[in-house]
Short mmCIF file of C-alpha atoms in Angstrom, two decimals:
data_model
loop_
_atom_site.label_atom_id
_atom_site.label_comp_id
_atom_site.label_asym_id
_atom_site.label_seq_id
_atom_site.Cartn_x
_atom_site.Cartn_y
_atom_site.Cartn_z
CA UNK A 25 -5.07 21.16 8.82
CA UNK A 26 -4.67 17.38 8.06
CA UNK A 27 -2.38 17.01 10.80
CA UNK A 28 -5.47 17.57 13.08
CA UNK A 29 -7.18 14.77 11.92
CA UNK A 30 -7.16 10.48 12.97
CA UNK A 31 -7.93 8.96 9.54
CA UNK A 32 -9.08 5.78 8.89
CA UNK A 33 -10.16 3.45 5.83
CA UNK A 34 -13.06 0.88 5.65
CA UNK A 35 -12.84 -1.63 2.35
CA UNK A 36 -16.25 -3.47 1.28
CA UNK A 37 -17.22 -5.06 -1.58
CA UNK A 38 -20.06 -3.61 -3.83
CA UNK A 39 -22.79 -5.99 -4.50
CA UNK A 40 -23.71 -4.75 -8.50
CA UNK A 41 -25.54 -6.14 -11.27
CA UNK A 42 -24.73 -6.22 -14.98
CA UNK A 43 -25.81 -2.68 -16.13
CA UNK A 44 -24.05 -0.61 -12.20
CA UNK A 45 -20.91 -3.01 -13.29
CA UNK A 46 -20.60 -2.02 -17.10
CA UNK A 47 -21.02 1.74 -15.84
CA UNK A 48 -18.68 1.28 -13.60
CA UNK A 49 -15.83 -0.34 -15.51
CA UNK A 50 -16.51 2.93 -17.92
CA UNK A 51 -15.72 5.40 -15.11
CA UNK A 52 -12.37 3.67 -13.94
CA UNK A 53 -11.47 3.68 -17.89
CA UNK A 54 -12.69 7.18 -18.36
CA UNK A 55 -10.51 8.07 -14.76
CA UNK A 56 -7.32 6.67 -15.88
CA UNK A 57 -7.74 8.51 -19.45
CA UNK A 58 -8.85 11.93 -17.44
CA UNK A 59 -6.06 11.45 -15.34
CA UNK A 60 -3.48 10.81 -17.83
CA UNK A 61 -4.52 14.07 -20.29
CA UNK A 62 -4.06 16.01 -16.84
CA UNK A 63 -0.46 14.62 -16.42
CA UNK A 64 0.26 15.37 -20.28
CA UNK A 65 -0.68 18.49 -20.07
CA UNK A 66 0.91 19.67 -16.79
CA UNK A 67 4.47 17.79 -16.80
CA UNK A 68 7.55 20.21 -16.84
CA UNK A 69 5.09 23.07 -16.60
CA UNK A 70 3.17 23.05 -13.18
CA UNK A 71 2.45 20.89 -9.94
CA UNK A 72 -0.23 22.02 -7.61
CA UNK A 73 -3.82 22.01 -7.81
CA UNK A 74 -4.08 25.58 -8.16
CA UNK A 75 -2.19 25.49 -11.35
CA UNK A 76 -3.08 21.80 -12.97
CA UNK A 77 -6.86 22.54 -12.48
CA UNK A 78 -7.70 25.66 -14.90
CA UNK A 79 -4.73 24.46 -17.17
CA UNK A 80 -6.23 21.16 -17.96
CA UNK A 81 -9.77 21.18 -16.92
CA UNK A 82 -11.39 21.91 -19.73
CA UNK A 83 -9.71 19.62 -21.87
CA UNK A 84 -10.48 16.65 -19.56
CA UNK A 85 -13.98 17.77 -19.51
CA UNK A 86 -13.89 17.69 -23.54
CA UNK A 87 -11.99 14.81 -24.48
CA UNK A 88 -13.25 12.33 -21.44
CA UNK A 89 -16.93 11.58 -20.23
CA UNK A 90 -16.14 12.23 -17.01
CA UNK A 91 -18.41 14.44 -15.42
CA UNK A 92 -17.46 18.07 -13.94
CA UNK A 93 -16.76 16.63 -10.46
CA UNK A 94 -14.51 13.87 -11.23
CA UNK A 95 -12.45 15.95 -14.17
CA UNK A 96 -11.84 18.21 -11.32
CA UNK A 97 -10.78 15.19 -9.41
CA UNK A 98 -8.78 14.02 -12.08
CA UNK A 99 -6.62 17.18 -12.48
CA UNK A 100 -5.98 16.97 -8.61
CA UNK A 101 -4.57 13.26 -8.81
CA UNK A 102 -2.36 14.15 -11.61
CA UNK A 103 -0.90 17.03 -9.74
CA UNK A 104 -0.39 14.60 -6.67
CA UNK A 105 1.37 12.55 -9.07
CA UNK A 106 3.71 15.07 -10.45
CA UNK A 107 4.32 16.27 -7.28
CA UNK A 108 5.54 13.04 -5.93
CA UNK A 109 7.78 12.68 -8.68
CA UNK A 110 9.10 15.95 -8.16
CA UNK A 111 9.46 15.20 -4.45
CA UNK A 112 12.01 11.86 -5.64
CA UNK A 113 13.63 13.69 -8.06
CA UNK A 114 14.87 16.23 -5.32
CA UNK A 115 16.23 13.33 -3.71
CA UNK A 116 18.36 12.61 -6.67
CA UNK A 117 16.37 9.88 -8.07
CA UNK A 118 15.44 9.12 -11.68
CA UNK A 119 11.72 9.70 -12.64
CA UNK A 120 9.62 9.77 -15.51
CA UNK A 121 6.33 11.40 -16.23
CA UNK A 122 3.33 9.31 -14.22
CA UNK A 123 1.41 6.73 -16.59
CA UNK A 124 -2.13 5.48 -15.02
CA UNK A 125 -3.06 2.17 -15.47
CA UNK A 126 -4.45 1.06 -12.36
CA UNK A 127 -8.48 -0.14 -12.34
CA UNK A 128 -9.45 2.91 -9.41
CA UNK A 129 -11.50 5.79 -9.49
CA UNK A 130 -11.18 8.05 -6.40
CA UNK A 131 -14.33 9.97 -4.99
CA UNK A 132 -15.67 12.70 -3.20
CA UNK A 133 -18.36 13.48 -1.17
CA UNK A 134 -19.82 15.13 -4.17
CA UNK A 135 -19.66 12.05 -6.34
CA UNK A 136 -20.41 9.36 -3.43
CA UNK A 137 -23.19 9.11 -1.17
CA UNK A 138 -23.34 6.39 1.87
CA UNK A 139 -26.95 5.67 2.99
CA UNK A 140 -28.02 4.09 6.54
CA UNK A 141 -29.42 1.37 4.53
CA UNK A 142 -26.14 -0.05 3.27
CA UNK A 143 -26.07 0.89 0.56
CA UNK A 144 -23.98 3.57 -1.58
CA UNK A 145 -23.96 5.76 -4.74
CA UNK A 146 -21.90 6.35 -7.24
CA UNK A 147 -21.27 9.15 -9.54
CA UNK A 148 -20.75 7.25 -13.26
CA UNK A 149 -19.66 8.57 -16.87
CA UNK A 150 -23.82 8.63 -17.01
CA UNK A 151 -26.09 8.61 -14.30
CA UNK A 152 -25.42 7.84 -10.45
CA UNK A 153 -25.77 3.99 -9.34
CA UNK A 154 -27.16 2.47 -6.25
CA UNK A 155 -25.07 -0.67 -4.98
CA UNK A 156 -24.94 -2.56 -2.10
CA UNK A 157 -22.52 -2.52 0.53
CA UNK A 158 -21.65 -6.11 0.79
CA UNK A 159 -20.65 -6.30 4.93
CA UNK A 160 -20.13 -9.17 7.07
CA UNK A 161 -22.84 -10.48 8.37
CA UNK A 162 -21.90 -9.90 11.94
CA UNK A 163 -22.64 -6.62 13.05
CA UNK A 164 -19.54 -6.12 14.99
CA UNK A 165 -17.66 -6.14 11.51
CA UNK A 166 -14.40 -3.31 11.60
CA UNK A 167 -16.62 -1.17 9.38
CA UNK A 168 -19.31 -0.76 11.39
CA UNK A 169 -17.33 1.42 13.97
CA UNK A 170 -16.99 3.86 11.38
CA UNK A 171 -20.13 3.45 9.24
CA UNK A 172 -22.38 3.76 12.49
CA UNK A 173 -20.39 6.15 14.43
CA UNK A 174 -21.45 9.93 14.35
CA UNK A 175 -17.71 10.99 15.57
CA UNK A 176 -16.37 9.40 12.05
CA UNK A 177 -17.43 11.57 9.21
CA UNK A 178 -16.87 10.47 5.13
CA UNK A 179 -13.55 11.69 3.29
CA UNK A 180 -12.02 10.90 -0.22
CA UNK A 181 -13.05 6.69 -0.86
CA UNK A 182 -11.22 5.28 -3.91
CA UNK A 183 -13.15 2.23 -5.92
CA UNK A 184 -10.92 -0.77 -7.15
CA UNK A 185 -11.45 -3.28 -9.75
CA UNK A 186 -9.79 -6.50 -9.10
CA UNK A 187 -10.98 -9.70 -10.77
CA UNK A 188 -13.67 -9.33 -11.78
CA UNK A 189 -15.36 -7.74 -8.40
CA UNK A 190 -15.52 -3.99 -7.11
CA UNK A 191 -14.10 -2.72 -3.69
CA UNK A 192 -14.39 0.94 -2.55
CA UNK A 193 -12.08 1.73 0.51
CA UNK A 194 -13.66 4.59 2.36
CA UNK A 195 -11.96 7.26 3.92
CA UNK A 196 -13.28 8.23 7.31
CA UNK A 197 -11.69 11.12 9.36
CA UNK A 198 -12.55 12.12 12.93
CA UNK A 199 -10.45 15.35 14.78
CA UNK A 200 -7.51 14.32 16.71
CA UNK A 201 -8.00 14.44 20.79
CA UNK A 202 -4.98 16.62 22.91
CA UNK A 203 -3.15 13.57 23.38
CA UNK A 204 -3.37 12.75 19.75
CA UNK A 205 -2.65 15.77 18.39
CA UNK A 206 0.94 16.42 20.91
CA UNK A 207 2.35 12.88 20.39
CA UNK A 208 2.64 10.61 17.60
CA UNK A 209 1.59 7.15 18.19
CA UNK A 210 4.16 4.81 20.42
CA UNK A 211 3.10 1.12 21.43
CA UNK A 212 4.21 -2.43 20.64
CA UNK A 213 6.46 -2.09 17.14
CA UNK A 214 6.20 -5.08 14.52
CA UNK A 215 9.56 -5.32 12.41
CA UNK A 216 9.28 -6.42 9.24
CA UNK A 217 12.35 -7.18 6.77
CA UNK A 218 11.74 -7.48 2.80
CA UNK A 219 14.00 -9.60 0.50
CA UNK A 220 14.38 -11.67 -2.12
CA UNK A 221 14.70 -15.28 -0.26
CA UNK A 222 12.26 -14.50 2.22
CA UNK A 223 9.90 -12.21 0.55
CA UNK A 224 8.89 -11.02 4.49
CA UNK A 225 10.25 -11.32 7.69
CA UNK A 226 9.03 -10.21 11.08
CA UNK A 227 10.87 -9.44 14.24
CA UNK A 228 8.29 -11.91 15.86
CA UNK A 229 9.82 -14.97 13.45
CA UNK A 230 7.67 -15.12 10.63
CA UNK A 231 8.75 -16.16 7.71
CA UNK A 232 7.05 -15.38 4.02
CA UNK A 233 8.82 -17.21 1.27
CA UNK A 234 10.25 -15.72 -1.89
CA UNK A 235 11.51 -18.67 -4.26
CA UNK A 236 8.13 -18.93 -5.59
CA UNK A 237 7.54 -15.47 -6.47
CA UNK A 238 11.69 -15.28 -7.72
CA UNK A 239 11.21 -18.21 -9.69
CA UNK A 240 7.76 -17.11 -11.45
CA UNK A 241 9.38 -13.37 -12.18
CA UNK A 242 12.09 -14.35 -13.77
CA UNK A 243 10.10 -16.86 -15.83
CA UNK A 244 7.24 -13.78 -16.56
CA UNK A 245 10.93 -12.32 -17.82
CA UNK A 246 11.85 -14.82 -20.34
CA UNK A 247 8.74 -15.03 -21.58
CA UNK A 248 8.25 -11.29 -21.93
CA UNK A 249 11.47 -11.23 -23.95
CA UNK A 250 10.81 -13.80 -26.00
CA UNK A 251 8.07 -12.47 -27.25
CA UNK A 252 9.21 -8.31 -27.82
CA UNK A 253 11.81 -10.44 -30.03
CA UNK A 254 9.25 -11.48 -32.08
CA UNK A 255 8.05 -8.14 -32.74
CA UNK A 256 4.39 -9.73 -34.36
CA UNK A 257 1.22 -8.47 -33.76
CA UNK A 258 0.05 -12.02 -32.63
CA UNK A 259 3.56 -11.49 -30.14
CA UNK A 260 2.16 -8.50 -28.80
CA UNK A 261 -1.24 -10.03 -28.31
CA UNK A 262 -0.15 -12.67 -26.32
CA UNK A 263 2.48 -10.24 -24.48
CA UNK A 264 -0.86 -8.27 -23.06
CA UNK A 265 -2.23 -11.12 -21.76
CA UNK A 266 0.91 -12.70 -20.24
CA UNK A 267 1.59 -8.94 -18.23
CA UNK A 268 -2.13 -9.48 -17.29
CA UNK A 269 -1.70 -12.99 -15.83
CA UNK A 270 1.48 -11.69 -14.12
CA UNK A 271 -0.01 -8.98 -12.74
CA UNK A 272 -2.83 -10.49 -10.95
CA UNK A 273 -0.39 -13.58 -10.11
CA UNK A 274 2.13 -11.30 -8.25
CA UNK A 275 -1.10 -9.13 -6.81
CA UNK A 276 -2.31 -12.24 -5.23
CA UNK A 277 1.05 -13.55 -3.71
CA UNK A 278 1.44 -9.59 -2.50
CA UNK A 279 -1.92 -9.72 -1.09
CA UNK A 280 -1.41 -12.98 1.37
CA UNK A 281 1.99 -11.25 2.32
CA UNK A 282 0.18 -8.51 3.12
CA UNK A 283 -2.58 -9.96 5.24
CA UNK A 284 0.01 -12.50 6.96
CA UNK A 285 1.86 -9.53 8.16
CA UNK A 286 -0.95 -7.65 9.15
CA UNK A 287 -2.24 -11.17 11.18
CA UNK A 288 0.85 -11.18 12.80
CA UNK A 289 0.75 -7.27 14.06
CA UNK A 290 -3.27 -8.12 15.55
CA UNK A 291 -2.04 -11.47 17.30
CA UNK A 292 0.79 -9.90 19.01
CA UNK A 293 -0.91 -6.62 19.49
CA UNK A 294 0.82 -4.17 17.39
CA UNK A 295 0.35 -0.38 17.79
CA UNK A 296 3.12 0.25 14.78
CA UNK A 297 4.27 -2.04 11.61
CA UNK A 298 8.00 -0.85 11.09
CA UNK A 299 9.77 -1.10 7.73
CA UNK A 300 13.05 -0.10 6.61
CA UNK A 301 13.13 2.65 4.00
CA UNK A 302 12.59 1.77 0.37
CA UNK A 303 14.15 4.05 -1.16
CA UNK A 304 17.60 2.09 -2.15
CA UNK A 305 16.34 -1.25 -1.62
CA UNK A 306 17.80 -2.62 -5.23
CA UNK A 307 20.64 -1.57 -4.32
CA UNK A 308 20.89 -3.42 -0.89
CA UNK A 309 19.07 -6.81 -1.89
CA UNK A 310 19.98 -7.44 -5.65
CA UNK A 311 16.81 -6.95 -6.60
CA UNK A 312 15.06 -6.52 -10.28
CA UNK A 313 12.91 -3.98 -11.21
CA UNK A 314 10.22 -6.55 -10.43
CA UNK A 315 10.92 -7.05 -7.27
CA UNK A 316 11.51 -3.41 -6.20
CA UNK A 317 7.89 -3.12 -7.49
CA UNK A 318 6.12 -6.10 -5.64
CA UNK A 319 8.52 -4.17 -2.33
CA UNK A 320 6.44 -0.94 -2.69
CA UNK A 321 3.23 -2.62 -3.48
CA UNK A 322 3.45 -4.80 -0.94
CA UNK A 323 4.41 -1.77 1.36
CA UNK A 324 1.46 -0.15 0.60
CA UNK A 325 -1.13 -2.94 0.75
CA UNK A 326 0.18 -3.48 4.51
CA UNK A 327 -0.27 0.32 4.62
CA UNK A 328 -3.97 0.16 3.70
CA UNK A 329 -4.60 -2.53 5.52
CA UNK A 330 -3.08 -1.49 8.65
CA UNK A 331 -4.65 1.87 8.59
CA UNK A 332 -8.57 -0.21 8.73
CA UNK A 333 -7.11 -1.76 12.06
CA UNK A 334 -5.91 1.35 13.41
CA UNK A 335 -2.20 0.04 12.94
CA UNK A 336 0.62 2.82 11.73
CA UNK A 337 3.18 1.98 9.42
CA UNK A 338 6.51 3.79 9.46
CA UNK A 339 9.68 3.43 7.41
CA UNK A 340 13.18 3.73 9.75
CA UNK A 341 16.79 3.92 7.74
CA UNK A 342 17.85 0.52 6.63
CA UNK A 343 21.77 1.29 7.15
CA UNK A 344 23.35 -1.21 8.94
CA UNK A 345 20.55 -3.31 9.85
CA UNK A 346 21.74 -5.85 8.02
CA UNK A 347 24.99 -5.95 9.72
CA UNK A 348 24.53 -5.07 13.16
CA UNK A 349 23.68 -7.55 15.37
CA UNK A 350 20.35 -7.13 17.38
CA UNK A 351 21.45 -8.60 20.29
CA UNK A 352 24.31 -6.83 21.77
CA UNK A 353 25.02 -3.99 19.04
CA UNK A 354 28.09 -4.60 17.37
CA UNK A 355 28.38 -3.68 13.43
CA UNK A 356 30.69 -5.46 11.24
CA UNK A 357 30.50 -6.80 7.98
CA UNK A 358 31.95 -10.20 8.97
CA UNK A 359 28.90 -10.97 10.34
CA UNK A 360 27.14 -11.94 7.93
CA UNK A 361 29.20 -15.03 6.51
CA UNK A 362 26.85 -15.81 4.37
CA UNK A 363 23.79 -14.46 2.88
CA UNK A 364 21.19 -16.13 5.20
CA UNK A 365 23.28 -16.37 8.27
CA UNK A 366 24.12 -13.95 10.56
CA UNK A 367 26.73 -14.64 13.51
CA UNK A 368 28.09 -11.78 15.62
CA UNK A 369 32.33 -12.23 15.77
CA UNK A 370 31.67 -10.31 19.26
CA UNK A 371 28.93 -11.95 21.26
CA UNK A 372 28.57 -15.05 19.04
CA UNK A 373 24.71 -15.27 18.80
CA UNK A 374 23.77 -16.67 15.70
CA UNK A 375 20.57 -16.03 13.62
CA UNK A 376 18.43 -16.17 10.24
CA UNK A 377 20.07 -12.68 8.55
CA UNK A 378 16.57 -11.64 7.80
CA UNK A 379 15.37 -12.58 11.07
CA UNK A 380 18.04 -10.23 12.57
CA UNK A 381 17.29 -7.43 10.22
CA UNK A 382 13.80 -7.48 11.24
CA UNK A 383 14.41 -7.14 14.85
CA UNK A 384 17.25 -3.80 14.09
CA UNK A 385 14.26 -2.19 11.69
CA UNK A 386 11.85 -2.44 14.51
CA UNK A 387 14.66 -1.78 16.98
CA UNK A 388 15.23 1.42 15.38
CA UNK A 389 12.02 3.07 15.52
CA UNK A 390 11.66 2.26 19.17
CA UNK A 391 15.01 4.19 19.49
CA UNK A 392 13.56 7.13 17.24
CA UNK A 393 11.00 7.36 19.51
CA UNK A 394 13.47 7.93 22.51
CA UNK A 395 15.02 10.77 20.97
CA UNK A 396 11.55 12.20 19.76
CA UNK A 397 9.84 15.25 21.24
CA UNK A 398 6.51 14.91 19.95
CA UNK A 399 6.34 10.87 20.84
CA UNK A 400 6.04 9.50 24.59
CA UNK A 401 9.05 7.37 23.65
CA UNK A 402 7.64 3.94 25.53
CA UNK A 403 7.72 1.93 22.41
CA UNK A 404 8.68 -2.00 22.54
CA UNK A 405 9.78 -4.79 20.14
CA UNK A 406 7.27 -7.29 19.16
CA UNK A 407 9.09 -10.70 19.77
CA UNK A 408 8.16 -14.32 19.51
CA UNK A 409 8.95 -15.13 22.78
CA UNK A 410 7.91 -11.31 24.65
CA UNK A 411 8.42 -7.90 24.01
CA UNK A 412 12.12 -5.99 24.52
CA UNK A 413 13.10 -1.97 24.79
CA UNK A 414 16.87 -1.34 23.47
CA UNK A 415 18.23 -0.94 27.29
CA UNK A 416 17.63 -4.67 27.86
CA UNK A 417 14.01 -4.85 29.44
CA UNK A 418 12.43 -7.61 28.52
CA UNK A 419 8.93 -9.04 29.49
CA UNK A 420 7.74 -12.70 28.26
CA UNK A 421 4.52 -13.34 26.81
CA UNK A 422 2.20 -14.95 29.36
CA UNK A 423 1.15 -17.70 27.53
CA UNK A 424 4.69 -19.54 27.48
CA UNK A 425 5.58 -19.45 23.88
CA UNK A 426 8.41 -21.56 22.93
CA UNK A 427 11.34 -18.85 21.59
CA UNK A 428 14.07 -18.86 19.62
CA UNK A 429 17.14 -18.32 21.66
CA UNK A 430 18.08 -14.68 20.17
CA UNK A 431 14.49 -13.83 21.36
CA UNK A 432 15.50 -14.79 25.09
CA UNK A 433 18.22 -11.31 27.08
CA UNK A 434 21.52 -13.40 28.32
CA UNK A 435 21.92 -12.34 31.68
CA UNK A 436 25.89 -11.88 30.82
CA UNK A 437 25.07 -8.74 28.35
CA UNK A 438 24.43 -5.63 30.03
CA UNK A 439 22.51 -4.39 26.87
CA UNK A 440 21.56 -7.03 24.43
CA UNK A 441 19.72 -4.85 21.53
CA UNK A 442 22.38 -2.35 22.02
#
């Protein structure tokens, strides 16, 4: 079963020259038109691999270049697709049929081969190329514990394009030890608040900024309208390559979120990332279709990220943790009096709002874990100043680092995170 299994994933760049690059940009084209025929096909009549497979399989094979492996690869990710949406729509949500657009191509250990030499190949639309693994130089590089390691064996890799380069994140998979396999994972927990003025904050005080990626979405916006009112073929032109530019502009403000959060969970040695549940986040912030977007993308670049450094990422309910005040409990909505402040009308601390929503999102999966069977329940808050469990203990980092004052327990609460 999968739940047996620790998995892990390794990213590296591919080293390729002209003739392993133009192959390769045919595959991930190739991929996403495999992928979509699948989805055509299969939508309001089937789900699981067992029934997408022999109903579109042979048209995939047909219609595509893909070769046999990968069309059966592609049927399998357009079943995972449908199945997701059928998994949200259950929940009451809104979907539509899956569209794919992104520059990947997954693989198997049919269509991918990793060699002790560093080097990899690739299953194309015509022959198999040879590339390059382009590592660190230093050979204690995070990949290397999996690449050189007989206990980690080779699962599922996907290959990304993104500008103008070539990534492939390798699965790895090794069987889960006793301990593993009977609790989930507890540890230090990183909180980590989205929003629209603060694109990220974490319950250790780090603030990511949001005006500029606000201001530049709703600018993208204008400009997008503008030019479906012109309706031209020029307009539509020049609407492609604006959607391209904002793409990779919001991609690269996502990505330094991503790695600032994940730089913050390594420095203050984070066994979990916690984030509040995504699932009504427009609803809660105000935010645009845009920005619900950039949430889950930015969700799941942390996710990807995290899993490389052995880091878990969770979501936890987001009621209330706005509202309730991290330091001694109480939930009311006066106290937020405005949208960036937060001051509790029962114990009077005062705090950023996101700040404080960071610390209740992490809060609450440490108190999951207290009520969980399967997890040793001994998880802690990351913190500026320390680390904190919700019945009050607190223990300060060694070094002495300065802290806000809602980091620091007042002796006069009996129970300051409630």
């Amino acid at each position: 079963m999968a739940d047996d299994y620790v998995r892990r994933t390794a990213i590296t760049r591919l080293s390729v020259d002209g003739e392993q690059r133009e192959l390769l940009e045919e595959t991930i084209s190739e991929w996403k038109r495999g992928c979509q025929l699948a989805t055509d096909m299969a939508w309001g009549k089937c789900d699981a691999k067992s029934d997408v497979q022999p109903l579109a399989y042979d048209t995939v094979r047909e219609d595509t270049d893909l070769r046999s492996q990968h069309a059966i690869l592609a049927t399998h990710q357009a079943a995972q697709a449908i199945t997701g949406c059928l998994e949200r729509r259950s929940k009451g949500k809104k979907v539509s049929k899956p569209t794919f657009t992104a520059p990947t191509v997954k693989y198997d250990t049919r269509t991918m081969t990793l060699f002790d030499d560093d080097t990899v190949s690739l299953s194309t639309t015509e022959s198999r190329v040879r590339c390059d693994l382009a590592l660190p130089d230093a050979d204690d590089g995070y990949q290397r514990q999996y690449l050189d390691s007989e206990e980690w064996s080779v699962t599922e890799s996907t290959l990304t394009a993104r500008d103008g380069d070539y990534f492939l994140h390798i699965g790895f998979r090794r069987h889960k030890n006793d301990t593993e396999r009977n609790t989930a994972k507890d540890g230090t927990v990183l909180g980590v608040d989205l929003g629209i003025e603060n694109l990220a904050v974490t319950s250790t005080a780090y603030f990511f900024s949001g005006r500029e990626l606000t201001h530049d979405l709703r600018e993208f916006e204008k400009v997008r309208a503008g030019l479906q009112q012109t309706g031209t073929r020029s307009a539509h032109r020049t609407l492609d390559q604006s959607s391209g530019r904002e793409l990779r502009y919001v991609r690269d403000v996502l990505h330094r979120a991503s790695n600032a959060i994940i730089a913050e969970a390594l420095r203050y040695e984070c066994d979990v990332i916690a984030f509040e549940d995504l699932t009504h986040i427009r609803d809660r912030t105000g935010a645009s279709w845009g920005h619900k977007w950039a949430f889950r993308t930015l969700y799941e670049q942390v996710e990807y990220k995290a899993e490389a450094e052995g880091i878990s990422v969770k979501q936890v309910g987001s009621a209330y943790t706005s509202k309730r005040c991290a330091e001694c409990g109480f939930t009311a909505d006066e106290n937020r009096p405005t949208r960036n402040d937060f001051r509790c009308v029962k114990c009077e601390s005062e705090a950023n709002a996101d700040y404080n929503a960071a610390k209740n999102i992490g809060l609450r999966y440490v108190r999951r874990g207290q009520q969980s069977s399967r997890r040793t329940g001994n998880s802690q808050l990351a913190l500026k100043s320390g680390t904190v469990t919700p019945s009050g203990g607190f223990i300060a980092h060694p070094d002495g680092v300065e802290a806000e004052d809602t980091d620091k327990p007042h002796p006069q609460r009996a129970n300051p995170s409630g």
